[in-house]
Amino acid sequence: MTLTEIVDIQKIRADFPVLDQEINGKKLVYFDNAATTQKPIAVINALKHYYEFDNANIHRGIHTLAERATRDFEATREAVRKFLGAASTEEIIFTSGTTNGINLVASTYGRKFIKEGDEIIISGLEHHSNIVPWQMLCEEKGITLKVIPVNDRGELDMEVYDQLLSEKVKLVSVNHVSNALGTINPVKEIIAKAHAVGAVVMIDGAQATSHLDIDVQDLDADFYAFSAHKLYGPTGVGALYGKKALLEAMPPYMGGGEMIKEVTFEKTTYNELPYKFEAGTPNIADVVALKAALEYMDSIGRDKIAAHEDMLLQYATEQLLQIEGLRMIGEAKNKVSVASFVIEGIHPQDIGVLLDNLGVAVRTGHHCTQPLMKRFNILGTTRASFAVYNTIEEVDRLIAGLHRVKKMLA
Amino acid sequence: MTINEIQDEIIEEFALFDDWADKYEYIIDMGKKLKGLPQDQKTEDNIIKGCQSQVWLNAHKEGDNLIFEADSEAVIVKGLVSMLIRVLSGHSPKEIAESELYFIDQIGMSQHLAQTRSNGLVSMVKQMKNYAIAYQLK
């Protein structure tokens, strides 16, 4: 099992300047990719270029800079459309990230079309940002929230899902991939079954888009949200896909500039899609740079990225399981490159603090999934999540680090 | 000893270590040795919730002085807690309220007090001072 077979790892690592540094005198190992990935120089340059040459407010300017900024902003919309497999750019709304996309759907579609006595289904694998917006909506409208349970391997219990579905269910919102465990959920099946009872489906794609090929039309997803910063793009920007008919029926999210057609003090008519949902000056620079991130992934090949990450996950899992007292949390058959684990008698935070001193960055804690941690009766986990620039040697550093940590805490 | 004399003493102890691991092993050792709190005192009233680990803090007065007891689930936090108790516990509420904690920075552990969300230590220091202020008013 050699790395060079799949990707040119040295070339890729050279694209990420942040990786070339020492922490506490040791070469940085960055394994917190599920929280955010590092940015390639192409993305950093796109941001720099935008501010150095093209900065202007978009859409209504008639001067050259405004034209360039608008062209590049809209070029990203087309790139995102292609990336998600959407039918039209009208279905791509720029947001500040996944959380924003979910809140948009809860506040507009949810408030307008879901009523007292109706039901919403989420799952036990959800991040807090795919729980709380629905809880807020449920509280406001008298809607019941139901939860698909998680089995011991960290997979959704689809039999219970079948039982939860009824004509009362108006919306199902689940993640495509679990951030805490890496489980890939059978979203195509979840969507088909929800549609059979007339419910719409929102997919939280935050953890999926950097690992899997997404085709919203094939999935038949009604809404799909993701964040740029988890796929080598900038922070503070993301996109929400929504089926055109649904987006058209939905009321606007925020009022302001850009989202209007005509404003009088008596009445305002709203702009057409997707601008109806993009009030105010958007995050232009980061949207422009998002395209560079998508192009970067394509330049390596998304299948190659996935294969490389799978190789790292397999190797890491094998090595981790050899550590005495270590237990993997999340052993789903289908999972992305996330290794979440606990070590008997050791608090995850102690592991994280000591690994940091050894130059290894992991995430510890509940990963914003407190109900899921409760399900496994644990305080939290240590999570190592891998990206395209990670190496076998870095996994070895983690393993050696864990042995050292165990010794120090013994 | 005054609060500052104890702080200086801790700084001197840490000056002996030139390796990060020795430093942490010392803190881990202190964490393990801290008596902590009995389960029935780990109440919701005493809890200081951090994002990653929590701290329980209890205060009572003995004579003129304020006594702190505390516990945490994570041993490194517990070691840091142990030092905070060593520095602040057993002094008058006035001394505690007016104290300035500089030893954490000096021993190179300030990052543990900077991450407000992660371990509850910042809140713990604040809470210790709040107890001192409250007891001063009594």
Short mmCIF file of N, CA, C and O in Angstrom, two decimals, chain B residues 15-106:
data_model
loop_
_atom_site.label_atom_id
_atom_site.label_comp_id
_atom_site.label_asym_id
_atom_site.label_seq_id
_atom_site.Cartn_x
_atom_site.Cartn_y
_atom_site.Cartn_z
N ALA B 15 10.11 26.29 36.62
CA ALA B 15 11.36 26.71 35.98
C ALA B 15 12.33 25.54 35.87
O ALA B 15 13.26 25.55 35.07
N LEU B 16 12.12 24.50 36.70
CA LEU B 16 13.00 23.33 36.68
C LEU B 16 12.82 22.49 35.41
O LEU B 16 13.70 21.74 35.03
N PHE B 17 11.64 22.64 34.77
CA PHE B 17 11.37 21.78 33.60
C PHE B 17 11.81 22.48 32.32
O PHE B 17 11.46 23.63 32.08
N ASP B 18 12.58 21.77 31.49
CA ASP B 18 12.85 22.40 30.20
C ASP B 18 12.11 21.68 29.07
O ASP B 18 12.13 22.10 27.93
N ASP B 19 11.40 20.62 29.40
CA ASP B 19 10.68 19.87 28.38
C ASP B 19 9.17 20.00 28.64
O ASP B 19 8.72 19.96 29.78
N TRP B 20 8.41 20.15 27.54
CA TRP B 20 6.95 20.28 27.70
C TRP B 20 6.37 19.05 28.41
O TRP B 20 5.45 19.16 29.22
N ALA B 21 6.91 17.89 28.10
CA ALA B 21 6.34 16.66 28.64
C ALA B 21 6.50 16.59 30.16
O ALA B 21 5.61 16.16 30.88
N ASP B 22 7.66 17.06 30.65
CA ASP B 22 7.89 17.08 32.10
C ASP B 22 6.87 17.99 32.79
O ASP B 22 6.32 17.66 33.84
N LYS B 23 6.64 19.12 32.16
CA LYS B 23 5.67 20.08 32.68
C LYS B 23 4.28 19.44 32.80
O LYS B 23 3.62 19.51 33.83
N TYR B 24 3.89 18.80 31.69
CA TYR B 24 2.55 18.20 31.69
C TYR B 24 2.47 17.01 32.64
O TYR B 24 1.45 16.78 33.27
N GLU B 25 3.56 16.26 32.75
CA GLU B 25 3.53 15.14 33.68
C GLU B 25 3.36 15.63 35.11
O GLU B 25 2.66 15.01 35.91
N TYR B 26 3.95 16.76 35.40
CA TYR B 26 3.80 17.37 36.73
C TYR B 26 2.34 17.79 36.96
O TYR B 26 1.76 17.53 38.03
N ILE B 27 1.75 18.41 35.93
CA ILE B 27 0.35 18.84 36.05
C ILE B 27 -0.58 17.63 36.18
O ILE B 27 -1.50 17.62 37.00
N ILE B 28 -0.29 16.59 35.38
CA ILE B 28 -1.11 15.38 35.44
C ILE B 28 -1.02 14.77 36.85
O ILE B 28 -2.02 14.36 37.44
N ASP B 29 0.18 14.78 37.39
CA ASP B 29 0.40 14.25 38.73
C ASP B 29 -0.42 15.04 39.78
O ASP B 29 -1.08 14.47 40.64
N MET B 30 -0.38 16.36 39.63
CA MET B 30 -1.17 17.20 40.56
C MET B 30 -2.66 16.92 40.41
O MET B 30 -3.41 16.89 41.38
N GLY B 31 -3.06 16.71 39.16
CA GLY B 31 -4.47 16.41 38.89
C GLY B 31 -4.90 15.12 39.56
O GLY B 31 -5.98 15.02 40.14
N LYS B 32 -4.02 14.13 39.48
CA LYS B 32 -4.35 12.84 40.09
C LYS B 32 -4.39 12.93 41.61
O LYS B 32 -5.16 12.23 42.26
N LYS B 33 -3.55 13.82 42.16
CA LYS B 33 -3.48 13.92 43.62
C LYS B 33 -4.58 14.78 44.23
O LYS B 33 -4.84 14.69 45.42
N LEU B 34 -5.19 15.63 43.41
CA LEU B 34 -6.25 16.50 43.95
C LEU B 34 -7.42 15.64 44.42
O LEU B 34 -7.91 14.78 43.69
N LYS B 35 -7.85 15.90 45.65
CA LYS B 35 -8.88 15.06 46.26
C LYS B 35 -10.18 15.09 45.46
O LYS B 35 -10.89 14.10 45.37
N GLY B 36 -10.48 16.22 44.89
CA GLY B 36 -11.72 16.32 44.13
C GLY B 36 -12.93 16.46 45.03
O GLY B 36 -12.80 16.79 46.21
N LEU B 37 -14.07 16.21 44.47
CA LEU B 37 -15.32 16.37 45.22
C LEU B 37 -16.05 15.04 45.29
O LEU B 37 -16.04 14.28 44.32
N PRO B 38 -16.72 14.78 46.42
CA PRO B 38 -17.57 13.59 46.46
C PRO B 38 -18.74 13.75 45.47
O PRO B 38 -19.13 14.88 45.14
N GLN B 39 -19.22 12.61 44.97
CA GLN B 39 -20.25 12.62 43.94
C GLN B 39 -21.44 13.52 44.29
O GLN B 39 -21.96 14.23 43.44
N ASP B 40 -21.85 13.52 45.58
CA ASP B 40 -23.06 14.29 45.95
C ASP B 40 -22.81 15.80 45.92
O ASP B 40 -23.74 16.59 46.02
N GLN B 41 -21.54 16.19 45.78
CA GLN B 41 -21.29 17.64 45.66
C GLN B 41 -21.08 18.07 44.22
O GLN B 41 -20.89 19.25 43.93
N LYS B 42 -21.10 17.09 43.32
CA LYS B 42 -21.00 17.44 41.89
C LYS B 42 -22.40 17.76 41.38
O LYS B 42 -22.96 17.06 40.56
N THR B 43 -22.93 18.86 41.88
CA THR B 43 -24.33 19.21 41.58
C THR B 43 -24.39 20.22 40.45
O THR B 43 -23.39 20.80 40.05
N GLU B 44 -25.59 20.41 39.96
CA GLU B 44 -25.84 21.41 38.90
C GLU B 44 -25.44 22.81 39.38
O GLU B 44 -25.00 23.63 38.60
N ASP B 45 -25.62 23.05 40.70
CA ASP B 45 -25.26 24.37 41.25
C ASP B 45 -23.76 24.62 41.19
O ASP B 45 -23.32 25.76 41.06
N ASN B 46 -23.00 23.55 41.32
CA ASN B 46 -21.55 23.69 41.40
C ASN B 46 -20.84 23.56 40.06
O ASN B 46 -19.64 23.70 39.97
N ILE B 47 -21.62 23.24 39.03
CA ILE B 47 -20.97 22.88 37.77
C ILE B 47 -20.60 24.13 36.96
O ILE B 47 -21.33 25.12 36.94
N ILE B 48 -19.43 24.05 36.35
CA ILE B 48 -19.04 25.07 35.38
C ILE B 48 -18.83 24.33 34.07
O ILE B 48 -17.90 23.54 33.94
N LYS B 49 -19.74 24.55 33.14
CA LYS B 49 -19.72 23.73 31.93
C LYS B 49 -18.75 24.28 30.90
O LYS B 49 -18.81 25.44 30.52
N GLY B 50 -17.87 23.44 30.45
CA GLY B 50 -17.02 23.78 29.32
C GLY B 50 -17.50 22.98 28.14
O GLY B 50 -18.32 22.08 28.29
N CYS B 51 -16.98 23.30 26.97
CA CYS B 51 -17.42 22.59 25.78
C CYS B 51 -16.89 21.16 25.78
O CYS B 51 -17.50 20.26 25.27
N GLN B 52 -15.73 20.96 26.37
CA GLN B 52 -15.09 19.65 26.31
C GLN B 52 -15.08 18.92 27.64
O GLN B 52 -15.15 17.72 27.69
N SER B 53 -14.91 19.67 28.71
CA SER B 53 -14.90 19.03 30.02
C SER B 53 -15.51 20.00 31.00
O SER B 53 -15.55 21.20 30.75
N GLN B 54 -15.99 19.50 32.10
CA GLN B 54 -16.58 20.40 33.07
C GLN B 54 -15.81 20.40 34.38
O GLN B 54 -15.07 19.49 34.69
N VAL B 55 -16.04 21.50 35.11
CA VAL B 55 -15.38 21.68 36.39
C VAL B 55 -16.47 21.86 37.43
O VAL B 55 -17.48 22.50 37.16
N TRP B 56 -16.29 21.24 38.60
CA TRP B 56 -17.20 21.50 39.71
C TRP B 56 -16.44 22.30 40.76
O TRP B 56 -15.30 21.97 41.09
N LEU B 57 -17.08 23.33 41.26
CA LEU B 57 -16.41 24.20 42.23
C LEU B 57 -17.31 24.44 43.44
O LEU B 57 -18.49 24.75 43.29
N ASN B 58 -16.72 24.30 44.60
CA ASN B 58 -17.45 24.47 45.85
C ASN B 58 -16.67 25.48 46.71
O ASN B 58 -15.44 25.47 46.70
N ALA B 59 -17.38 26.36 47.42
CA ALA B 59 -16.68 27.31 48.29
C ALA B 59 -17.37 27.37 49.65
O ALA B 59 -18.59 27.31 49.74
N HIS B 60 -16.58 27.44 50.71
CA HIS B 60 -17.16 27.69 52.03
C HIS B 60 -16.14 28.46 52.87
O HIS B 60 -14.95 28.53 52.54
N LYS B 61 -16.63 29.05 53.96
CA LYS B 61 -15.75 29.87 54.77
C LYS B 61 -15.31 29.11 56.01
O LYS B 61 -16.10 28.40 56.64
N GLU B 62 -14.01 29.21 56.31
CA GLU B 62 -13.51 28.66 57.56
C GLU B 62 -12.82 29.81 58.28
O GLU B 62 -11.78 30.28 57.83
N GLY B 63 -13.40 30.25 59.40
CA GLY B 63 -12.88 31.44 60.07
C GLY B 63 -13.05 32.63 59.16
O GLY B 63 -14.15 32.88 58.65
N ASP B 64 -11.93 33.33 58.90
CA ASP B 64 -12.01 34.50 58.04
C ASP B 64 -11.71 34.16 56.59
O ASP B 64 -11.77 35.03 55.72
N ASN B 65 -11.34 32.94 56.36
CA ASN B 65 -10.85 32.60 55.03
C ASN B 65 -11.81 31.76 54.21
O ASN B 65 -12.67 31.05 54.74
N LEU B 66 -11.60 31.86 52.90
CA LEU B 66 -12.46 31.14 51.96
C LEU B 66 -11.73 29.87 51.50
O LEU B 66 -10.56 29.92 51.14
N ILE B 67 -12.46 28.74 51.55
CA ILE B 67 -11.86 27.47 51.15
C ILE B 67 -12.54 27.00 49.87
O ILE B 67 -13.77 26.96 49.78
N PHE B 68 -11.72 26.68 48.88
CA PHE B 68 -12.26 26.15 47.62
C PHE B 68 -11.96 24.67 47.50
O PHE B 68 -10.87 24.21 47.87
N GLU B 69 -12.94 23.96 46.94
CA GLU B 69 -12.71 22.57 46.54
C GLU B 69 -13.24 22.45 45.12
O GLU B 69 -14.25 23.06 44.80
N ALA B 70 -12.56 21.66 44.32
CA ALA B 70 -13.00 21.55 42.93
C ALA B 70 -12.62 20.21 42.33
O ALA B 70 -11.81 19.46 42.90
N ASP B 71 -13.22 19.93 41.19
CA ASP B 71 -12.99 18.66 40.53
C ASP B 71 -13.20 18.84 39.03
O ASP B 71 -13.85 19.79 38.60
N SER B 72 -12.64 17.95 38.26
CA SER B 72 -12.90 17.93 36.81
C SER B 72 -12.76 16.52 36.30
O SER B 72 -12.11 15.68 36.94
N GLU B 73 -13.37 16.26 35.16
CA GLU B 73 -13.30 14.90 34.57
C GLU B 73 -11.99 14.69 33.83
O GLU B 73 -11.56 13.58 33.63
N ALA B 74 -11.39 15.80 33.37
CA ALA B 74 -10.16 15.69 32.58
C ALA B 74 -8.98 15.97 33.50
O ALA B 74 -8.99 16.93 34.27
N VAL B 75 -7.97 15.13 33.45
CA VAL B 75 -6.92 15.18 34.46
C VAL B 75 -6.00 16.40 34.30
O VAL B 75 -5.52 16.96 35.30
N ILE B 76 -5.79 16.86 33.07
CA ILE B 76 -4.94 18.05 32.90
C ILE B 76 -5.66 19.29 33.46
O ILE B 76 -5.06 20.10 34.17
N VAL B 77 -6.95 19.39 33.16
CA VAL B 77 -7.74 20.48 33.74
C VAL B 77 -7.71 20.38 35.26
O VAL B 77 -7.55 21.38 35.97
N LYS B 78 -7.83 19.17 35.75
CA LYS B 78 -7.82 18.96 37.20
C LYS B 78 -6.49 19.41 37.82
O LYS B 78 -6.46 19.99 38.90
N GLY B 79 -5.41 19.18 37.11
CA GLY B 79 -4.10 19.64 37.56
C GLY B 79 -4.03 21.16 37.61
O GLY B 79 -3.49 21.74 38.56
N LEU B 80 -4.58 21.79 36.61
CA LEU B 80 -4.60 23.26 36.59
C LEU B 80 -5.51 23.80 37.69
O LEU B 80 -5.20 24.78 38.36
N VAL B 81 -6.63 23.09 37.89
CA VAL B 81 -7.56 23.44 38.96
C VAL B 81 -6.86 23.33 40.31
O VAL B 81 -7.01 24.18 41.18
N SER B 82 -6.09 22.28 40.44
CA SER B 82 -5.37 22.05 41.69
C SER B 82 -4.44 23.23 42.01
O SER B 82 -4.33 23.65 43.17
N MET B 83 -3.79 23.76 40.97
CA MET B 83 -2.91 24.92 41.20
C MET B 83 -3.70 26.16 41.57
O MET B 83 -3.29 26.95 42.42
N LEU B 84 -4.86 26.34 40.92
CA LEU B 84 -5.70 27.50 41.25
C LEU B 84 -6.15 27.44 42.70
O LEU B 84 -6.22 28.45 43.40
N ILE B 85 -6.47 26.23 43.14
CA ILE B 85 -6.88 26.06 44.54
C ILE B 85 -5.70 26.34 45.48
O ILE B 85 -5.84 27.04 46.48
N ARG B 86 -4.55 25.81 45.11
CA ARG B 86 -3.36 26.03 45.93
C ARG B 86 -3.07 27.53 46.08
O ARG B 86 -2.70 28.00 47.15
N VAL B 87 -3.30 28.28 45.01
CA VAL B 87 -3.02 29.72 45.04
C VAL B 87 -4.10 30.49 45.80
O VAL B 87 -3.79 31.37 46.62
N LEU B 88 -5.35 30.17 45.56
CA LEU B 88 -6.43 31.04 46.07
C LEU B 88 -7.10 30.54 47.35
O LEU B 88 -7.60 31.34 48.14
N SER B 89 -7.14 29.24 47.57
CA SER B 89 -7.89 28.72 48.71
C SER B 89 -7.17 29.04 50.02
O SER B 89 -5.93 29.02 50.08
N GLY B 90 -7.95 29.37 51.05
CA GLY B 90 -7.37 29.63 52.36
C GLY B 90 -6.98 31.08 52.59
O GLY B 90 -6.28 31.39 53.54
N HIS B 91 -7.39 31.95 51.69
CA HIS B 91 -7.13 33.38 51.86
C HIS B 91 -8.44 34.11 52.14
O HIS B 91 -9.52 33.57 51.95
N SER B 92 -8.29 35.36 52.56
CA SER B 92 -9.50 36.12 52.88
C SER B 92 -10.20 36.50 51.57
O SER B 92 -9.56 36.65 50.53
N PRO B 93 -11.53 36.68 51.64
CA PRO B 93 -12.26 37.07 50.43
C PRO B 93 -11.67 38.33 49.79
O PRO B 93 -11.60 38.41 48.56
N LYS B 94 -11.19 39.27 50.62
CA LYS B 94 -10.64 40.51 50.07
C LYS B 94 -9.39 40.23 49.23
O LYS B 94 -9.25 40.72 48.11
N GLU B 95 -8.50 39.41 49.81
CA GLU B 95 -7.27 39.06 49.08
C GLU B 95 -7.59 38.37 47.75
O GLU B 95 -6.97 38.64 46.72
N ILE B 96 -8.55 37.46 47.81
CA ILE B 96 -8.90 36.70 46.59
C ILE B 96 -9.50 37.64 45.55
O ILE B 96 -9.12 37.61 44.37
N ALA B 97 -10.41 38.48 46.00
CA ALA B 97 -11.08 39.39 45.07
C ALA B 97 -10.08 40.34 44.40
O ALA B 97 -10.24 40.69 43.24
N GLU B 98 -9.06 40.72 45.14
CA GLU B 98 -8.10 41.70 44.61
C GLU B 98 -6.89 41.05 43.93
O GLU B 98 -6.02 41.75 43.41
N SER B 99 -6.85 39.73 43.95
CA SER B 99 -5.65 39.05 43.42
C SER B 99 -5.55 39.18 41.91
O SER B 99 -6.53 39.33 41.21
N GLU B 100 -4.31 39.10 41.46
CA GLU B 100 -4.07 39.09 40.02
C GLU B 100 -3.31 37.82 39.71
O GLU B 100 -2.22 37.60 40.24
N LEU B 101 -3.87 36.98 38.88
CA LEU B 101 -3.24 35.69 38.61
C LEU B 101 -2.28 35.82 37.45
O LEU B 101 -2.69 36.02 36.33
N TYR B 102 -1.01 35.70 37.75
CA TYR B 102 -0.01 35.80 36.68
C TYR B 102 0.75 34.51 36.47
O TYR B 102 1.47 34.35 35.51
N PHE B 103 0.59 33.57 37.38
CA PHE B 103 1.44 32.37 37.30
C PHE B 103 1.12 31.50 36.08
O PHE B 103 2.02 30.90 35.50
N ILE B 104 -0.14 31.45 35.69
CA ILE B 104 -0.53 30.57 34.57
C ILE B 104 0.18 31.00 33.30
O ILE B 104 0.69 30.17 32.53
N ASP B 105 0.24 32.31 33.10
CA ASP B 105 0.95 32.84 31.95
C ASP B 105 2.44 32.51 32.04
O ASP B 105 3.06 32.06 31.08
N GLN B 106 3.00 32.72 33.24
CA GLN B 106 4.43 32.53 33.45
C GLN B 106 4.88 31.08 33.30
O GLN B 106 6.00 30.82 32.90
#
